[in-house]
């Protein structure tokens, strides 16, 4: 062998070795040969994970990132809904404070004009405080009297010294105050719960769950009558009551537009009846009406509550329906009952409402929070027409509660405890007990029992993204809304209860309703004769 040939062959082999890694050696089967031909790179690993494994790892990382983003957006949506609810409460407090201050200034200006005495002005301003607070403990002296002070007279403008006639024509809302009736004592003293921890022993000296009394400070001037539709007996009673209120009591009467058309069809003498034209006027209805009279059943009371998105005047419910858990007054004696109510004082039941927010698709960038909905009975979340079980995740004050797998879930007020919640196995609760009932509908678990949560709890029910089907939410049996995977429903106790008048008192009316309406614990009495232990 010539030296030149040996050198040329070595150069050729070296070039081949350098070019080998650029070929797909796995497919050609020369991986071992390449390793032997290139001992300098023999320790280097040429083989990597299959492409599918790398793709799976990227998908896992991407899904984890999506979950993190979804969780963050969900928290932002919940914070937005909570902030909107709190802002609405403070806005309403500010409006009430502004109306109260304006009313007091109007009253003082009128008194000064009639008396002409500056001393009386100073004395009245000293006795009346302009401080308004939502807690009963701080508001018991806001009008210089014992009890829980409510709204004062609403004035429509400043006093006009040149026209007494115009001043008399100004429509004002009647003022009243709330007091506590303690064991039959109607003194109006607010007896709240006192906790003592003297010497390390915790005791309660008194309780605040007493009967609430409404006492008029000025005569009611305006009454709103809401009547059940498609009923001849209700229509005739409504016409009779409107005439009696106007002729005998000199009271202004508001009715629904539908009812006014029916009254005018019957007689043109009902021209004095007032109504509203659009939804904007309904929003201001609570500032014009002193009392709300319902003619129907519990559904009419629910309709009355749904009309008022904020404060609602006292409701006088007359029974013209089927069961009537919230309608203690009989329509045959309406004159007697209305006389007693207009004179006062009257016992009332504060029926708490739930405030619900629907958050649309909390896992997306664009978060839509709908207008809050107030319910008096319950909000129901069910599977609708879907053949799959409802799958819901439930949280209470950001703490996980449980996953609901069944036909659905009921979030009920204590007033609604005798409605759908009772049929689903929930407890019957006194309507003045503040709380939220958590009742499952046909759960696929024998250990899923109903709960009663405190009134300050914030509940969040959401449809998980991996849910097989959608859910449907209904509010007091209407306004059904679809909840898609990712949507959430937030429920809190609303700050505006529905004050309903009692025939006797709150407890008596509640026990009468479950005995007469549901025949609660009705059983034949055991005969006195027979075997005995003695």
Short mmCIF file of C-alpha atoms in Angstrom, two decimals:
data_model
loop_
_atom_site.label_atom_id
_atom_site.label_comp_id
_atom_site.label_asym_id
_atom_site.label_seq_id
_atom_site.Cartn_x
_atom_site.Cartn_y
_atom_site.Cartn_z
CA UNK A 1 0.00 0.00 0.00
CA UNK A 2 1.25 3.37 -0.97
CA UNK A 3 1.49 6.12 1.61
CA UNK A 4 -0.57 8.47 -0.55
CA UNK A 5 -3.45 5.98 -0.80
CA UNK A 6 -3.47 5.42 2.96
CA UNK A 7 -3.62 9.12 3.62
CA UNK A 8 -6.39 9.64 1.07
CA UNK A 9 -8.43 6.79 2.52
CA UNK A 10 -8.12 8.21 6.08
CA UNK A 11 -9.30 11.61 4.90
CA UNK A 12 -12.27 10.04 3.13
CA UNK A 13 -13.20 8.02 6.25
CA UNK A 14 -13.00 11.13 8.43
CA UNK A 15 -15.37 13.01 6.11
CA UNK A 16 -17.84 10.14 6.22
CA UNK A 17 -17.74 10.10 10.01
CA UNK A 18 -18.41 13.82 10.23
CA UNK A 19 -21.38 13.57 7.87
CA UNK A 20 -23.09 10.62 9.61
CA UNK A 21 -25.07 12.57 12.37
CA UNK A 22 -26.97 14.52 9.74
CA UNK A 23 -28.79 11.36 8.59
CA UNK A 24 -31.78 9.72 10.35
CA UNK A 25 -29.69 6.89 11.78
CA UNK A 26 -32.63 5.44 13.72
CA UNK A 27 -34.41 4.58 10.49
CA UNK A 28 -31.30 3.32 8.63
CA UNK A 29 -30.15 0.99 11.45
CA UNK A 30 -26.59 2.38 11.49
CA UNK A 31 -26.70 3.88 14.96
CA UNK A 32 -24.13 1.43 16.33
CA UNK A 33 -21.89 1.95 13.33
CA UNK A 34 -21.99 5.72 13.72
CA UNK A 35 -21.03 5.39 17.35
CA UNK A 36 -18.08 3.20 16.45
CA UNK A 37 -17.03 5.39 13.56
CA UNK A 38 -17.08 8.53 15.74
CA UNK A 39 -15.62 7.56 19.13
CA UNK A 40 -15.29 11.27 20.09
CA UNK A 41 -19.08 11.59 20.19
CA UNK A 42 -19.85 8.12 21.41
CA UNK A 43 -20.72 9.30 24.92
CA UNK A 44 -23.32 11.80 23.61
CA UNK A 45 -26.97 10.67 23.59
CA UNK A 46 -28.57 11.19 20.21
CA UNK A 47 -31.95 9.85 21.04
CA UNK A 48 -34.60 12.10 22.55
CA UNK A 49 -38.16 11.39 23.84
CA UNK A 50 -40.74 10.63 21.19
CA UNK A 51 -42.56 13.72 19.86
CA UNK A 52 -45.89 12.62 21.37
CA UNK A 53 -44.45 12.64 24.91
CA UNK A 54 -43.10 16.17 24.50
CA UNK A 55 -46.45 17.29 23.07
CA UNK A 56 -48.30 15.82 26.07
CA UNK A 57 -46.03 17.69 28.47
CA UNK A 58 -46.73 20.97 26.66
CA UNK A 59 -50.48 20.30 26.76
CA UNK A 60 -50.33 19.61 30.51
CA UNK A 61 -48.42 22.83 31.12
CA UNK A 62 -50.89 24.75 28.93
CA UNK A 63 -53.92 23.28 30.72
CA UNK A 64 -52.41 24.13 34.12
CA UNK A 65 -51.89 27.70 32.94
CA UNK A 66 -55.52 27.86 31.76
CA UNK A 67 -56.72 26.60 35.15
CA UNK A 68 -54.66 29.25 36.92
CA UNK A 69 -56.06 31.98 34.68
CA UNK A 70 -59.62 30.66 35.12
CA UNK A 71 -59.23 30.64 38.90
CA UNK A 72 -57.88 34.19 38.92
CA UNK A 73 -60.69 35.43 36.66
CA UNK A 74 -63.28 33.65 38.80
CA UNK A 75 -61.94 35.40 41.90
CA UNK A 76 -62.08 38.73 40.08
CA UNK A 77 -65.69 38.08 39.06
CA UNK A 78 -66.70 37.18 42.61
CA UNK A 79 -64.99 40.26 43.95
CA UNK A 80 -66.77 42.39 41.36
CA UNK A 81 -70.18 40.95 42.30
CA UNK A 82 -69.50 41.42 46.01
CA UNK A 83 -68.31 44.98 45.43
CA UNK A 84 -71.41 45.80 43.37
CA UNK A 85 -73.68 44.45 46.10
CA UNK A 86 -71.87 46.46 48.77
CA UNK A 87 -71.91 49.57 46.58
CA UNK A 88 -75.66 49.21 46.07
CA UNK A 89 -76.19 48.99 49.83
CA UNK A 90 -74.11 52.09 50.54
CA UNK A 91 -75.75 53.96 47.69
CA UNK A 92 -79.17 53.22 49.15
CA UNK A 93 -77.99 54.31 52.62
CA UNK A 94 -76.76 57.57 51.14
CA UNK A 95 -80.07 58.17 49.36
CA UNK A 96 -82.06 57.47 52.53
CA UNK A 97 -79.81 59.80 54.52
CA UNK A 98 -80.22 62.53 51.91
CA UNK A 99 -84.00 62.12 51.85
CA UNK A 100 -84.12 62.12 55.63
CA UNK A 101 -82.09 65.31 55.96
CA UNK A 102 -84.19 67.02 53.30
CA UNK A 103 -87.37 65.91 55.05
CA UNK A 104 -86.23 67.18 58.43
CA UNK A 105 -85.23 70.54 56.96
CA UNK A 106 -88.63 70.80 55.31
CA UNK A 107 -90.42 69.99 58.56
CA UNK A 108 -88.40 72.48 60.57
CA UNK A 109 -88.95 75.23 57.99
CA UNK A 110 -92.70 74.61 58.10
CA UNK A 111 -92.79 74.73 61.90
CA UNK A 112 -90.78 77.95 61.98
CA UNK A 113 -93.13 79.55 59.48
CA UNK A 114 -96.21 78.70 61.51
CA UNK A 115 -94.81 79.48 64.96
CA UNK A 116 -92.50 82.38 64.15
CA UNK A 117 -90.33 81.41 67.08
CA UNK A 118 -86.59 80.87 66.80
CA UNK A 119 -86.54 79.23 70.23
CA UNK A 120 -88.76 76.43 68.98
CA UNK A 121 -86.43 75.91 66.04
CA UNK A 122 -83.41 75.53 68.32
CA UNK A 123 -85.23 73.12 70.61
CA UNK A 124 -86.48 70.92 67.77
CA UNK A 125 -83.09 70.76 66.11
CA UNK A 126 -81.56 69.77 69.43
CA UNK A 127 -84.04 66.94 69.94
CA UNK A 128 -83.77 65.50 66.45
CA UNK A 129 -80.59 63.86 65.24
CA UNK A 130 -79.62 63.62 61.64
CA UNK A 131 -77.50 60.55 62.22
CA UNK A 132 -78.77 57.55 60.29
CA UNK A 133 -77.42 54.05 60.93
CA UNK A 134 -78.63 50.68 59.72
CA UNK A 135 -78.09 48.82 63.01
CA UNK A 136 -81.01 48.81 65.50
CA UNK A 137 -78.71 49.47 68.47
CA UNK A 138 -77.55 52.78 66.99
CA UNK A 139 -80.83 53.92 65.50
CA UNK A 140 -83.11 53.60 68.51
CA UNK A 141 -82.69 57.29 69.38
CA UNK A 142 -82.49 58.78 65.89
CA UNK A 143 -85.93 60.40 66.22
CA UNK A 144 -85.86 61.08 69.94
CA UNK A 145 -88.12 58.12 70.73
CA UNK A 146 -87.66 54.52 71.75
CA UNK A 147 -87.74 51.90 69.03
CA UNK A 148 -86.25 51.32 65.62
CA UNK A 149 -86.74 54.48 63.60
CA UNK A 150 -87.85 54.09 60.00
CA UNK A 151 -88.08 56.58 57.15
CA UNK A 152 -89.42 60.04 57.98
CA UNK A 153 -91.89 62.14 56.00
CA UNK A 154 -90.65 62.65 52.46
CA UNK A 155 -90.98 66.28 51.34
CA UNK A 156 -91.19 67.27 47.69
CA UNK A 157 -89.67 70.75 48.04
CA UNK A 158 -88.96 73.73 50.29
CA UNK A 159 -91.74 75.49 52.16
CA UNK A 160 -93.48 78.24 50.26
CA UNK A 161 -94.47 81.11 52.58
CA UNK A 162 -96.75 82.64 49.95
CA UNK A 163 -98.98 79.66 49.32
CA UNK A 164 -100.47 77.52 52.09
CA UNK A 165 -102.71 75.80 49.57
CA UNK A 166 -99.77 74.47 47.57
CA UNK A 167 -98.13 73.28 50.77
CA UNK A 168 -101.23 71.29 51.70
CA UNK A 169 -101.36 69.70 48.25
CA UNK A 170 -97.82 68.30 48.51
CA UNK A 171 -97.94 64.50 48.62
CA UNK A 172 -95.98 63.10 51.51
CA UNK A 173 -95.27 59.58 52.64
CA UNK A 174 -96.47 58.67 56.12
CA UNK A 175 -93.80 58.25 58.76
CA UNK A 176 -93.68 55.40 61.25
CA UNK A 177 -91.34 53.76 63.71
CA UNK A 178 -90.70 50.17 64.72
CA UNK A 179 -90.75 48.99 68.31
CA UNK A 180 -90.19 45.70 70.10
CA UNK A 181 -93.03 43.95 71.90
CA UNK A 182 -91.53 41.98 74.79
CA UNK A 183 -93.81 39.36 76.37
CA UNK A 184 -96.90 41.41 75.67
CA UNK A 185 -95.24 44.67 76.74
CA UNK A 186 -95.67 47.20 73.92
CA UNK A 187 -93.63 49.91 75.58
CA UNK A 188 -91.40 50.26 72.54
CA UNK A 189 -88.18 49.62 74.44
CA UNK A 190 -85.55 47.92 72.30
CA UNK A 191 -84.31 44.98 74.31
CA UNK A 192 -81.29 43.55 72.53
CA UNK A 193 -79.16 40.57 73.39
CA UNK A 194 -76.69 41.18 76.21
CA UNK A 195 -73.77 38.78 76.64
CA UNK A 196 -72.00 38.63 79.98
CA UNK A 197 -68.67 36.94 80.58
CA UNK A 198 -68.18 37.85 84.22
CA UNK A 199 -65.78 35.57 86.11
CA UNK A 200 -65.17 33.55 82.98
CA UNK A 201 -68.81 32.47 82.63
CA UNK A 202 -70.65 33.37 79.42
CA UNK A 203 -74.37 34.04 79.86
CA UNK A 204 -77.09 35.81 77.89
CA UNK A 205 -79.30 38.22 79.79
CA UNK A 206 -81.85 38.87 77.06
CA UNK A 207 -82.67 38.12 73.45
CA UNK A 208 -83.63 40.26 70.48
CA UNK A 209 -86.08 37.82 68.83
CA UNK A 210 -89.19 39.70 69.95
CA UNK A 211 -92.32 40.71 68.11
CA UNK A 212 -91.90 43.84 65.99
CA UNK A 213 -94.60 46.53 66.11
CA UNK A 214 -95.18 49.26 63.53
CA UNK A 215 -96.51 52.54 64.94
CA UNK A 216 -97.66 55.33 62.63
CA UNK A 217 -96.39 58.82 63.38
CA UNK A 218 -98.48 60.35 60.61
CA UNK A 219 -101.61 59.14 58.87
CA UNK A 220 -101.08 56.94 55.76
CA UNK A 221 -102.14 58.75 52.60
CA UNK A 222 -101.51 56.33 49.72
CA UNK A 223 -102.26 52.63 49.27
CA UNK A 224 -101.18 50.33 46.43
CA UNK A 225 -103.58 47.46 45.64
CA UNK A 226 -102.25 44.42 43.77
CA UNK A 227 -104.89 41.92 42.63
CA UNK A 228 -104.66 38.37 41.32
CA UNK A 229 -105.58 38.31 37.60
CA UNK A 230 -108.34 36.29 35.93
CA UNK A 231 -110.57 36.11 39.01
CA UNK A 232 -114.07 37.60 39.11
CA UNK A 233 -114.26 37.51 42.92
CA UNK A 234 -110.95 39.36 43.22
CA UNK A 235 -112.01 41.93 40.62
CA UNK A 236 -115.27 42.75 42.44
CA UNK A 237 -113.54 42.92 45.83
CA UNK A 238 -110.87 45.23 44.40
CA UNK A 239 -113.49 47.66 43.06
CA UNK A 240 -115.31 47.63 46.40
CA UNK A 241 -112.11 48.22 48.37
CA UNK A 242 -111.02 51.08 46.10
CA UNK A 243 -114.34 52.87 46.63
CA UNK A 244 -114.21 52.35 50.40
CA UNK A 245 -110.65 53.65 50.73
CA UNK A 246 -111.40 56.75 48.68
CA UNK A 247 -114.86 57.59 50.09
CA UNK A 248 -114.46 56.57 53.73
CA UNK A 249 -110.75 57.01 54.40
CA UNK A 250 -109.86 59.73 51.85
CA UNK A 251 -106.82 57.73 50.76
CA UNK A 252 -105.11 57.89 47.38
CA UNK A 253 -105.15 54.55 45.57
CA UNK A 254 -102.59 53.10 43.15
CA UNK A 255 -103.32 49.99 41.05
CA UNK A 256 -101.64 48.19 38.18
CA UNK A 257 -102.35 49.48 34.65
CA UNK A 258 -104.28 46.30 33.89
CA UNK A 259 -106.51 46.79 36.94
CA UNK A 260 -107.17 50.43 36.13
CA UNK A 261 -108.40 49.49 32.66
CA UNK A 262 -110.74 46.93 34.21
CA UNK A 263 -112.07 49.47 36.72
CA UNK A 264 -112.66 52.11 34.05
CA UNK A 265 -114.44 49.53 31.93
CA UNK A 266 -116.78 48.89 34.83
CA UNK A 267 -117.39 52.56 35.65
CA UNK A 268 -115.97 55.96 34.76
CA UNK A 269 -116.11 56.93 38.45
CA UNK A 270 -112.69 55.33 38.93
CA UNK A 271 -110.83 58.17 37.20
CA UNK A 272 -109.23 59.08 40.52
CA UNK A 273 -107.29 55.80 40.58
CA UNK A 274 -103.57 56.29 39.85
CA UNK A 275 -101.10 53.96 38.15
CA UNK A 276 -97.69 54.00 36.45
CA UNK A 277 -96.63 54.08 32.82
CA UNK A 278 -93.21 52.43 32.70
CA UNK A 279 -90.61 50.59 34.76
CA UNK A 280 -88.84 53.81 35.71
CA UNK A 281 -91.91 54.94 37.64
CA UNK A 282 -92.06 51.58 39.42
CA UNK A 283 -88.57 52.19 40.81
CA UNK A 284 -89.84 55.31 42.62
CA UNK A 285 -93.07 53.69 43.79
CA UNK A 286 -91.76 52.91 47.27
CA UNK A 287 -91.34 56.64 47.96
CA UNK A 288 -95.01 57.35 47.14
CA UNK A 289 -96.84 54.41 48.72
CA UNK A 290 -97.46 53.93 52.45
CA UNK A 291 -99.10 50.49 52.31
CA UNK A 292 -99.37 47.62 49.84
CA UNK A 293 -102.57 45.54 49.86
CA UNK A 294 -102.50 42.18 48.05
CA UNK A 295 -105.68 40.37 46.99
CA UNK A 296 -104.82 36.76 46.20
CA UNK A 297 -102.60 34.03 47.56
CA UNK A 298 -98.92 33.62 48.28
CA UNK A 299 -98.16 34.10 44.59
CA UNK A 300 -99.58 37.62 44.72
CA UNK A 301 -97.32 38.38 47.70
CA UNK A 302 -94.35 37.08 45.70
CA UNK A 303 -95.38 39.29 42.78
CA UNK A 304 -95.58 42.32 45.08
CA UNK A 305 -92.10 41.58 46.45
CA UNK A 306 -90.65 41.21 42.94
CA UNK A 307 -91.93 44.67 41.94
CA UNK A 308 -89.74 46.39 44.54
CA UNK A 309 -86.04 45.92 43.83
CA UNK A 310 -85.13 47.82 46.99
CA UNK A 311 -87.16 48.91 50.02
CA UNK A 312 -90.80 47.82 50.10
CA UNK A 313 -93.65 49.36 52.13
CA UNK A 314 -95.58 47.24 54.67
CA UNK A 315 -97.74 44.60 52.97
CA UNK A 316 -101.30 43.72 54.05
CA UNK A 317 -102.02 40.31 52.44
CA UNK A 318 -105.65 39.18 52.10
CA UNK A 319 -106.34 35.52 51.51
CA UNK A 320 -108.04 34.83 48.18
CA UNK A 321 -105.87 31.91 47.08
CA UNK A 322 -105.28 28.26 47.95
CA UNK A 323 -103.01 27.66 50.96
CA UNK A 324 -102.03 31.11 52.14
CA UNK A 325 -98.92 30.74 54.32
CA UNK A 326 -98.30 34.49 54.02
CA UNK A 327 -101.93 35.71 53.80
CA UNK A 328 -103.46 35.69 57.31
CA UNK A 329 -106.27 38.21 56.66
CA UNK A 330 -109.71 37.09 55.48
CA UNK A 331 -111.22 39.20 52.72
CA UNK A 332 -114.74 39.14 54.19
CA UNK A 333 -113.65 41.43 57.04
CA UNK A 334 -111.33 43.70 55.07
CA UNK A 335 -112.85 46.93 56.46
CA UNK A 336 -112.25 45.86 60.04
CA UNK A 337 -108.67 44.78 59.35
CA UNK A 338 -107.77 47.89 57.33
CA UNK A 339 -109.24 50.11 60.04
CA UNK A 340 -107.00 48.46 62.63
CA UNK A 341 -103.95 48.68 60.37
CA UNK A 342 -104.46 52.36 59.52
CA UNK A 343 -104.87 53.25 63.19
CA UNK A 344 -101.99 51.08 64.39
CA UNK A 345 -99.94 49.79 65.98
CA UNK A 346 -99.72 46.53 64.08
CA UNK A 347 -97.50 43.48 64.42
CA UNK A 348 -95.32 42.76 61.40
CA UNK A 349 -93.11 39.94 60.22
CA UNK A 350 -89.84 40.87 58.53
CA UNK A 351 -89.53 38.30 55.76
CA UNK A 352 -85.93 38.19 54.57
CA UNK A 353 -85.02 38.04 50.89
CA UNK A 354 -82.05 36.63 48.99
CA UNK A 355 -80.02 38.75 46.59
CA UNK A 356 -78.67 36.70 43.68
CA UNK A 357 -75.96 37.58 41.14
CA UNK A 358 -75.32 35.50 38.00
CA UNK A 359 -71.72 35.54 36.76
CA UNK A 360 -71.49 34.47 33.15
CA UNK A 361 -68.65 32.17 32.08
CA UNK A 362 -66.13 32.96 34.81
CA UNK A 363 -63.38 31.18 32.87
CA UNK A 364 -63.31 33.69 30.01
CA UNK A 365 -61.64 37.06 29.71
CA UNK A 366 -64.90 38.97 29.34
CA UNK A 367 -66.83 38.57 32.58
CA UNK A 368 -70.47 39.57 32.55
CA UNK A 369 -72.23 40.18 35.86
CA UNK A 370 -75.99 40.48 35.43
CA UNK A 371 -78.33 42.66 37.46
CA UNK A 372 -79.09 41.31 40.95
CA UNK A 373 -82.34 39.42 41.47
CA UNK A 374 -84.27 39.46 44.77
CA UNK A 375 -86.22 36.37 45.81
CA UNK A 376 -88.62 35.93 48.73
CA UNK A 377 -89.01 32.14 48.63
CA UNK A 378 -86.11 30.38 46.96
CA UNK A 379 -83.70 30.12 44.06
CA UNK A 380 -83.64 26.68 42.46
CA UNK A 381 -80.82 25.21 40.37
CA UNK A 382 -81.84 22.05 38.49
CA UNK A 383 -80.84 20.04 35.43
CA UNK A 384 -83.78 21.15 33.30
CA UNK A 385 -84.34 18.87 30.30
CA UNK A 386 -80.88 17.30 30.52
CA UNK A 387 -80.65 13.54 31.09
CA UNK A 388 -77.46 13.90 33.13
CA UNK A 389 -77.18 14.56 36.84
CA UNK A 390 -76.63 18.13 37.88
CA UNK A 391 -73.00 18.67 38.88
CA UNK A 392 -72.49 21.75 41.04
CA UNK A 393 -69.63 23.02 43.19
CA UNK A 394 -70.76 24.88 46.33
CA UNK A 395 -68.76 27.34 48.43
CA UNK A 396 -69.66 29.25 51.60
CA UNK A 397 -67.59 32.36 52.32
CA UNK A 398 -64.87 31.04 49.95
CA UNK A 399 -64.77 27.71 51.84
CA UNK A 400 -65.62 24.59 49.89
CA UNK A 401 -68.87 22.98 51.07
CA UNK A 402 -69.64 20.07 48.78
CA UNK A 403 -70.30 18.90 45.23
CA UNK A 404 -73.97 18.41 44.40
CA UNK A 405 -74.73 15.45 42.15
CA UNK A 406 -78.45 14.94 41.75
CA UNK A 407 -81.49 16.67 40.34
CA UNK A 408 -80.49 20.06 41.74
CA UNK A 409 -80.20 22.38 44.73
CA UNK A 410 -82.53 24.79 46.56
CA UNK A 411 -81.29 27.93 48.33
CA UNK A 412 -84.28 29.10 50.35
CA UNK A 413 -85.22 31.81 52.80
CA UNK A 414 -86.98 30.88 56.01
CA UNK A 415 -90.21 32.25 54.54
CA UNK A 416 -89.77 29.76 51.69
CA UNK A 417 -89.09 26.87 54.06
CA UNK A 418 -92.74 25.75 53.71
CA UNK A 419 -92.56 25.75 49.89
CA UNK A 420 -90.29 23.80 47.51
CA UNK A 421 -87.66 23.24 50.20
CA UNK A 422 -90.20 21.44 52.40
CA UNK A 423 -91.19 19.16 49.51
CA UNK A 424 -87.49 18.29 49.01
CA UNK A 425 -87.07 17.29 52.66
CA UNK A 426 -86.02 20.60 54.22
CA UNK A 427 -87.03 21.86 57.65
CA UNK A 428 -89.87 24.26 58.41
CA UNK A 429 -88.37 27.40 59.98
CA UNK A 430 -90.01 30.42 61.60
CA UNK A 431 -89.94 33.27 59.03
CA UNK A 432 -88.29 35.73 61.42
CA UNK A 433 -85.30 33.43 61.94
CA UNK A 434 -82.58 34.89 59.71
CA UNK A 435 -80.91 32.12 57.75
CA UNK A 436 -80.40 30.42 54.39
CA UNK A 437 -81.66 26.88 53.80
CA UNK A 438 -79.37 24.62 51.76
CA UNK A 439 -81.58 21.77 50.47
CA UNK A 440 -80.58 19.21 47.80
CA UNK A 441 -83.11 17.88 45.28
CA UNK A 442 -82.98 14.07 44.98
CA UNK A 443 -79.23 13.79 45.69
CA UNK A 444 -77.41 10.67 44.52
CA UNK A 445 -76.16 10.12 48.07
CA UNK A 446 -77.91 8.80 51.17
CA UNK A 447 -75.83 11.02 53.48
CA UNK A 448 -76.63 14.36 51.81
CA UNK A 449 -78.87 16.05 54.39
CA UNK A 450 -80.20 19.65 54.29
CA UNK A 451 -78.37 22.49 56.05
CA UNK A 452 -79.39 25.81 57.61
CA UNK A 453 -76.66 28.44 57.22
CA UNK A 454 -76.40 31.84 58.98
CA UNK A 455 -77.76 34.95 57.34
CA UNK A 456 -74.34 36.56 56.91
CA UNK A 457 -73.03 33.71 54.74
CA UNK A 458 -72.19 34.28 51.08
CA UNK A 459 -72.96 31.22 48.96
CA UNK A 460 -71.45 30.55 45.55
CA UNK A 461 -72.77 27.75 43.34
CA UNK A 462 -70.93 27.17 40.08
CA UNK A 463 -71.14 24.72 37.19
CA UNK A 464 -67.67 23.17 36.71
CA UNK A 465 -66.00 23.32 33.34
CA UNK A 466 -65.95 19.52 33.16
CA UNK A 467 -69.70 19.21 33.78
CA UNK A 468 -71.50 16.91 31.34
CA UNK A 469 -74.52 19.14 31.06
CA UNK A 470 -75.87 22.57 31.79
CA UNK A 471 -77.98 23.78 34.71
CA UNK A 472 -81.00 26.04 34.99
CA UNK A 473 -81.70 28.58 37.74
CA UNK A 474 -85.19 29.85 38.55
CA UNK A 475 -86.03 32.64 40.99
CA UNK A 476 -89.28 32.25 42.92
CA UNK A 477 -90.45 29.90 40.19
CA UNK A 478 -89.88 32.28 37.26
CA UNK A 479 -87.17 34.12 35.30
CA UNK A 480 -85.38 30.89 34.39
CA UNK A 481 -81.76 31.40 33.40
CA UNK A 482 -79.39 28.90 31.84
CA UNK A 483 -76.08 28.25 33.59
CA UNK A 484 -73.42 26.91 31.25
CA UNK A 485 -70.16 25.29 32.40
CA UNK A 486 -68.09 28.05 33.99
CA UNK A 487 -71.11 30.12 35.11
CA UNK A 488 -71.65 30.85 38.79
CA UNK A 489 -74.48 32.04 41.05
CA UNK A 490 -73.74 34.11 44.17
CA UNK A 491 -76.41 34.45 46.88
CA UNK A 492 -76.40 36.72 49.93
CA UNK A 493 -79.05 38.01 52.30
CA UNK A 494 -80.64 41.15 50.86
CA UNK A 495 -80.72 44.28 53.08
CA UNK A 496 -84.40 44.94 52.24
CA UNK A 497 -86.86 42.53 53.89
CA UNK A 498 -90.56 42.33 53.08
CA UNK A 499 -92.60 43.58 56.09
CA UNK A 500 -95.93 41.73 56.16
CA UNK A 501 -98.70 42.52 58.64
CA UNK A 502 -99.75 39.88 61.16
CA UNK A 503 -103.30 39.11 62.19
CA UNK A 504 -102.21 38.26 65.76
CA UNK A 505 -98.42 38.03 65.91
CA UNK A 506 -95.64 36.42 63.92
CA UNK A 507 -95.48 33.12 65.81
CA UNK A 508 -99.26 32.68 66.03
CA UNK A 509 -99.69 33.27 62.31
CA UNK A 510 -96.86 30.85 61.45
CA UNK A 511 -98.25 28.02 63.59
CA UNK A 512 -101.76 28.61 62.26
CA UNK A 513 -100.53 28.44 58.66
CA UNK A 514 -98.73 25.09 59.05
CA UNK A 515 -101.66 23.61 60.99
CA UNK A 516 -104.39 24.78 58.64
CA UNK A 517 -102.41 24.72 55.39
CA UNK A 518 -100.38 21.52 55.83
CA UNK A 519 -102.37 19.78 58.60
CA UNK A 520 -99.08 19.43 60.42
CA UNK A 521 -98.95 16.40 62.77
CA UNK A 522 -102.66 15.78 62.32
CA UNK A 523 -103.60 12.45 63.88
CA UNK A 524 -106.57 10.95 65.62
CA UNK A 525 -106.26 11.17 69.40
CA UNK A 526 -105.75 7.86 71.14
CA UNK A 527 -108.83 6.71 73.10
CA UNK A 528 -108.65 7.10 76.85
CA UNK A 529 -109.82 3.55 77.58
CA UNK A 530 -107.55 0.55 77.18
CA UNK A 531 -104.42 -0.89 78.79
CA UNK A 532 -102.56 1.38 81.21
CA UNK A 533 -99.22 1.31 83.01
CA UNK A 534 -100.87 1.90 86.38
#
